Amino acid sequence: MALSRALFLFALIATIFSTVVVAKDFVVGDEKGWRVGVDYQSWAADKVFHVGDTITFKYVADNDNVVRVNGSDFKSCSAVPFGFPVLSSGDDTIEFTTTGRRWYISGVADHCQLGQKLFLTVQEPSSQLALSPVPSVSPSPTPSSPIPAPEVVASDAPWSPVPSPSASLSPSPSPTPAPEAAASNAPWSAPRRSLLPKQLFKMIHRNLIRV
């Protein structure tokens, strides 16, 4: 969505920029301006005027003016305004909004008779100037399912089990039992007590009976 919006804005800006760049402003007479003694038909001969272009009349205000007239008044230098007011600011800019012929003369004294007049033809907008509709940019389709992660390619080598850490370790020796005392084969006998007191007692007892 963001990409399509960016492309649309780029196309719109490019169209506006091309319009600004291609449209031209012509200063009538160039550095000489609008005055007596200039051949304005020669000036306009090598120029092409399109809809959207402008022309600017530069002169000393209060000493001259610009009058748009029709074809017949142009020939006769009759300063009768043709649908437009007389311009007298000294820096008058006119934008061409339609195609067709244009006639301009000076309405001061005999300036028109002295050659201060201009005829030109306005043509259709140039191909670059014409505003063509901006092509719509369709948004890129959103994937319905997430893109799977790339799979790991299996190796062609035969598979062999990886020994577990316990298998690689040698068995630890079992602790050696402590040596036990060897059992004696002789029969057990309790410690012998002295028989002298008992024998002596018996002898005394026998002697007493005899008496």
mmCIF file of C-alpha atoms in Angstrom:
data_model
loop_
_atom_site.group_PDB
_atom_site.id
_atom_site.type_symbol
_atom_site.label_atom_id
_atom_site.label_comp_id
_atom_site.label_asym_id
_atom_site.label_seq_id
_atom_site.Cartn_x
_atom_site.Cartn_y
_atom_site.Cartn_z
ATOM 1 C CA MET A 1 0.000 0.000 0.000
ATOM 2 C CA ALA A 2 2.811 2.398 0.903
ATOM 3 C CA LEU A 3 4.621 1.580 -2.347
ATOM 4 C CA SER A 4 1.580 2.309 -4.533
ATOM 5 C CA ARG A 5 0.992 5.615 -2.716
ATOM 6 C CA ALA A 6 4.628 6.612 -3.215
ATOM 7 C CA LEU A 7 4.458 5.792 -6.938
ATOM 8 C CA PHE A 8 1.257 7.806 -7.315
ATOM 9 C CA LEU A 9 2.783 10.849 -5.614
ATOM 10 C CA PHE A 10 5.929 10.518 -7.730
ATOM 11 C CA ALA A 11 3.891 10.441 -10.956
ATOM 12 C CA LEU A 12 1.825 13.433 -9.827
ATOM 13 C CA ILE A 13 4.904 15.476 -8.909
ATOM 14 C CA ALA A 14 6.590 14.550 -12.189
ATOM 15 C CA THR A 15 3.534 15.723 -14.142
ATOM 16 C CA ILE A 16 3.362 19.040 -12.302
ATOM 17 C CA PHE A 17 7.096 19.546 -12.657
ATOM 18 C CA SER A 18 6.972 18.895 -16.408
ATOM 19 C CA THR A 19 4.200 21.474 -16.712
ATOM 20 C CA VAL A 20 6.236 24.112 -14.924
ATOM 21 C CA VAL A 21 9.380 23.379 -16.906
ATOM 22 C CA VAL A 22 7.850 23.206 -20.389
ATOM 23 C CA ALA A 23 5.660 26.330 -20.097
ATOM 24 C CA LYS A 24 7.618 29.314 -21.406
ATOM 25 C CA ASP A 25 7.495 33.034 -20.786
ATOM 26 C CA PHE A 26 8.481 35.178 -23.730
ATOM 27 C CA VAL A 27 9.553 38.774 -23.216
ATOM 28 C CA VAL A 28 8.356 40.648 -26.291
ATOM 29 C CA GLY A 29 11.381 42.119 -28.059
ATOM 30 C CA ASP A 30 13.714 40.443 -25.540
ATOM 31 C CA GLU A 31 16.096 43.061 -24.098
ATOM 32 C CA LYS A 32 14.674 45.789 -26.359
ATOM 33 C CA GLY A 33 11.221 45.491 -24.872
ATOM 34 C CA TRP A 34 8.037 47.039 -26.260
ATOM 35 C CA ARG A 35 8.876 50.244 -28.109
ATOM 36 C CA VAL A 36 9.097 51.900 -31.487
ATOM 37 C CA GLY A 37 11.789 50.816 -33.928
ATOM 38 C CA VAL A 38 11.703 47.039 -33.362
ATOM 39 C CA ASP A 39 10.576 44.500 -36.000
ATOM 40 C CA TYR A 40 8.373 42.318 -33.864
ATOM 41 C CA GLN A 41 7.328 40.046 -36.721
ATOM 42 C CA SER A 42 10.951 39.060 -37.187
ATOM 43 C CA TRP A 43 11.220 38.543 -33.454
ATOM 44 C CA ALA A 44 8.227 36.150 -33.443
ATOM 45 C CA ALA A 45 9.172 34.334 -36.674
ATOM 46 C CA ASP A 46 11.424 31.702 -35.039
ATOM 47 C CA LYS A 47 9.256 31.143 -31.953
ATOM 48 C CA VAL A 48 6.444 28.675 -31.308
ATOM 49 C CA PHE A 49 3.723 29.656 -28.835
ATOM 50 C CA HIS A 50 1.614 27.045 -27.057
ATOM 51 C CA VAL A 51 -1.362 27.122 -24.745
ATOM 52 C CA GLY A 52 0.059 27.634 -21.271
ATOM 53 C CA ASP A 53 2.871 29.911 -22.432
ATOM 54 C CA THR A 54 2.967 33.596 -21.532
ATOM 55 C CA ILE A 55 4.221 36.780 -23.184
ATOM 56 C CA THR A 56 5.356 39.850 -21.257
ATOM 57 C CA PHE A 57 5.371 43.413 -22.581
ATOM 58 C CA LYS A 58 8.003 45.573 -20.879
ATOM 59 C CA TYR A 59 7.996 49.342 -21.452
ATOM 60 C CA VAL A 60 7.978 52.671 -19.630
ATOM 61 C CA ALA A 61 4.627 53.090 -17.905
ATOM 62 C CA ASP A 62 2.574 56.171 -18.870
ATOM 63 C CA ASN A 63 4.581 56.425 -22.109
ATOM 64 C CA ASP A 64 3.065 53.431 -23.878
ATOM 65 C CA ASN A 65 0.434 50.700 -23.674
ATOM 66 C CA VAL A 66 -0.694 47.380 -25.161
ATOM 67 C CA VAL A 67 -3.986 46.934 -26.969
ATOM 68 C CA ARG A 68 -5.308 43.591 -28.210
ATOM 69 C CA VAL A 69 -7.232 44.081 -31.456
ATOM 70 C CA ASN A 70 -8.752 41.951 -34.199
ATOM 71 C CA GLY A 71 -7.167 41.250 -37.572
ATOM 72 C CA SER A 72 -8.676 44.162 -39.463
ATOM 73 C CA ASP A 73 -7.852 46.726 -36.764
ATOM 74 C CA PHE A 74 -4.342 45.358 -36.678
ATOM 75 C CA LYS A 75 -3.874 46.197 -40.335
ATOM 76 C CA SER A 76 -5.368 49.656 -39.976
ATOM 77 C CA CYS A 77 -3.692 50.343 -36.611
ATOM 78 C CA SER A 78 -7.071 51.118 -35.096
ATOM 79 C CA ALA A 79 -6.632 50.897 -31.339
ATOM 80 C CA VAL A 80 -10.007 49.410 -30.578
ATOM 81 C CA PRO A 81 -9.750 46.916 -27.736
ATOM 82 C CA PHE A 82 -10.888 43.436 -28.787
ATOM 83 C CA GLY A 83 -12.486 41.894 -25.729
ATOM 84 C CA PHE A 84 -9.648 42.895 -23.392
ATOM 85 C CA PRO A 85 -8.860 46.114 -21.542
ATOM 86 C CA VAL A 86 -5.909 48.298 -22.495
ATOM 87 C CA LEU A 87 -2.753 47.337 -20.579
ATOM 88 C CA SER A 88 -0.572 50.163 -19.289
ATOM 89 C CA SER A 89 1.383 48.955 -16.237
ATOM 90 C CA GLY A 90 4.732 48.799 -18.040
ATOM 91 C CA ASP A 91 5.113 45.093 -17.164
ATOM 92 C CA ASP A 92 2.104 43.278 -18.603
ATOM 93 C CA THR A 93 1.997 39.466 -18.760
ATOM 94 C CA ILE A 94 -0.587 37.632 -20.860
ATOM 95 C CA GLU A 95 -1.169 33.877 -20.572
ATOM 96 C CA PHE A 96 -2.425 31.916 -23.566
ATOM 97 C CA THR A 97 -5.405 29.801 -22.531
ATOM 98 C CA THR A 98 -6.787 28.988 -25.981
ATOM 99 C CA THR A 99 -5.431 28.410 -29.452
ATOM 100 C CA GLY A 100 -5.758 30.900 -32.295
ATOM 101 C CA ARG A 101 -4.319 34.123 -33.636
ATOM 102 C CA ARG A 102 -3.411 37.123 -31.513
ATOM 103 C CA TRP A 103 -2.925 40.750 -32.573
ATOM 104 C CA TYR A 104 -1.354 43.397 -30.345
ATOM 105 C CA ILE A 105 -0.561 47.035 -31.118
ATOM 106 C CA SER A 106 0.469 50.199 -29.299
ATOM 107 C CA GLY A 107 -2.424 52.618 -28.877
ATOM 108 C CA VAL A 108 -0.199 55.648 -28.317
ATOM 109 C CA ALA A 109 -0.077 58.261 -31.147
ATOM 110 C CA ASP A 110 1.530 56.831 -34.280
ATOM 111 C CA HIS A 111 3.486 54.016 -32.603
ATOM 112 C CA CYS A 112 1.536 51.340 -34.480
ATOM 113 C CA GLN A 113 2.218 53.004 -37.828
ATOM 114 C CA LEU A 114 5.908 53.019 -36.921
ATOM 115 C CA GLY A 115 5.878 49.239 -36.527
ATOM 116 C CA GLN A 116 5.061 48.751 -32.855
ATOM 117 C CA LYS A 117 2.718 45.822 -33.474
ATOM 118 C CA LEU A 118 2.820 42.063 -32.958
ATOM 119 C CA PHE A 119 1.012 39.154 -34.615
ATOM 120 C CA LEU A 120 1.361 35.530 -33.477
ATOM 121 C CA THR A 121 -0.466 32.190 -33.476
ATOM 122 C CA VAL A 122 -1.043 30.083 -30.381
ATOM 123 C CA GLN A 123 -0.905 26.319 -30.921
ATOM 124 C CA GLU A 124 -2.116 23.324 -28.988
ATOM 125 C CA PRO A 125 -0.202 22.367 -25.866
ATOM 126 C CA SER A 126 2.923 20.366 -26.519
ATOM 127 C CA SER A 127 2.827 16.646 -25.760
ATOM 128 C CA GLN A 128 4.898 17.198 -22.641
ATOM 129 C CA LEU A 129 2.776 20.096 -21.462
ATOM 130 C CA ALA A 130 -0.580 18.345 -21.855
ATOM 131 C CA LEU A 131 -1.743 16.890 -18.576
ATOM 132 C CA SER A 132 -2.346 13.240 -19.188
ATOM 133 C CA PRO A 133 -4.200 11.187 -16.576
ATOM 134 C CA VAL A 134 -1.882 9.615 -14.072
ATOM 135 C CA PRO A 135 -1.932 5.834 -14.475
ATOM 136 C CA SER A 136 -3.324 4.106 -11.463
ATOM 137 C CA VAL A 137 -0.973 1.791 -9.681
ATOM 138 C CA SER A 138 -2.554 -1.377 -8.406
ATOM 139 C CA PRO A 139 -1.334 -2.393 -4.973
ATOM 140 C CA SER A 140 0.786 -5.481 -4.823
ATOM 141 C CA PRO A 141 -1.196 -8.557 -3.692
ATOM 142 C CA THR A 142 -0.771 -9.514 -0.086
ATOM 143 C CA PRO A 143 0.276 -13.162 0.291
ATOM 144 C CA SER A 144 -2.511 -15.217 1.877
ATOM 145 C CA SER A 145 -0.108 -17.518 3.666
ATOM 146 C CA PRO A 146 3.295 -16.826 5.194
ATOM 147 C CA ILE A 147 6.285 -17.583 3.027
ATOM 148 C CA PRO A 148 7.861 -20.867 4.213
ATOM 149 C CA ALA A 149 11.404 -20.728 5.432
ATOM 150 C CA PRO A 150 13.972 -22.232 3.062
ATOM 151 C CA GLU A 151 14.603 -25.917 3.695
ATOM 152 C CA VAL A 152 18.038 -27.255 4.470
ATOM 153 C CA VAL A 153 19.350 -29.380 1.616
ATOM 154 C CA ALA A 154 20.198 -32.854 2.813
ATOM 155 C CA SER A 155 23.686 -34.157 2.162
ATOM 156 C CA ASP A 156 24.184 -37.074 -0.255
ATOM 157 C CA ALA A 157 26.596 -38.788 2.144
ATOM 158 C CA PRO A 158 25.237 -41.957 3.860
ATOM 159 C CA TRP A 159 23.805 -41.338 7.247
ATOM 160 C CA SER A 160 25.671 -42.637 10.267
ATOM 161 C CA PRO A 161 24.491 -42.335 13.834
ATOM 162 C CA VAL A 162 26.310 -39.939 16.036
ATOM 163 C CA PRO A 163 27.602 -41.759 19.108
ATOM 164 C CA SER A 164 26.265 -40.459 22.335
ATOM 165 C CA PRO A 165 28.736 -38.987 24.759
ATOM 166 C CA SER A 166 28.218 -41.920 27.169
ATOM 167 C CA ALA A 167 29.119 -44.478 24.523
ATOM 168 C CA SER A 168 32.447 -42.872 23.776
ATOM 169 C CA LEU A 169 33.539 -42.909 27.402
ATOM 170 C CA SER A 170 35.366 -46.009 28.675
ATOM 171 C CA PRO A 171 33.626 -47.629 31.672
ATOM 172 C CA SER A 172 35.144 -46.570 34.917
ATOM 173 C CA PRO A 173 36.606 -49.466 36.915
ATOM 174 C CA SER A 174 34.562 -50.566 39.856
ATOM 175 C CA PRO A 175 36.196 -49.900 43.190
ATOM 176 C CA THR A 176 38.307 -52.785 44.515
ATOM 177 C CA PRO A 177 36.720 -54.100 47.688
ATOM 178 C CA ALA A 178 38.816 -53.968 50.764
ATOM 179 C CA PRO A 179 40.365 -57.323 51.599
ATOM 180 C CA GLU A 180 38.344 -59.182 54.171
ATOM 181 C CA ALA A 181 39.930 -61.013 56.989
ATOM 182 C CA ALA A 182 40.283 -64.673 56.168
ATOM 183 C CA ALA A 183 37.943 -66.819 58.199
ATOM 184 C CA SER A 184 39.681 -69.187 60.576
ATOM 185 C CA ASN A 185 38.969 -72.894 60.118
ATOM 186 C CA ALA A 186 39.587 -73.659 63.821
ATOM 187 C CA PRO A 187 36.499 -74.248 65.975
ATOM 188 C CA TRP A 188 35.531 -71.452 68.191
ATOM 189 C CA SER A 189 36.199 -71.767 71.847
ATOM 190 C CA ALA A 190 35.364 -69.476 74.646
ATOM 191 C CA PRO A 191 38.195 -68.271 76.765
ATOM 192 C CA ARG A 192 39.077 -70.795 79.471
ATOM 193 C CA ARG A 193 38.497 -69.775 83.040
ATOM 194 C CA SER A 194 40.625 -70.910 85.892
ATOM 195 C CA LEU A 195 39.306 -74.158 87.594
ATOM 196 C CA LEU A 196 41.311 -73.826 90.745
ATOM 197 C CA PRO A 197 38.652 -72.175 92.939
ATOM 198 C CA LYS A 198 36.011 -74.710 91.915
ATOM 199 C CA GLN A 199 38.239 -77.795 92.562
ATOM 200 C CA LEU A 200 39.246 -76.390 95.866
ATOM 201 C CA PHE A 201 35.608 -75.906 96.816
ATOM 202 C CA LYS A 202 34.791 -79.510 95.885
ATOM 203 C CA MET A 203 37.666 -80.916 97.969
ATOM 204 C CA ILE A 204 36.514 -78.927 100.984
ATOM 205 C CA HIS A 205 32.960 -80.078 100.495
ATOM 206 C CA ARG A 206 34.004 -83.750 100.316
ATOM 207 C CA ASN A 207 36.057 -83.514 103.437
ATOM 208 C CA LEU A 208 33.166 -81.989 105.345
ATOM 209 C CA ILE A 209 30.859 -84.862 104.359
ATOM 210 C CA ARG A 210 33.345 -87.472 105.533
ATOM 211 C CA VAL A 211 33.602 -85.937 108.886
#
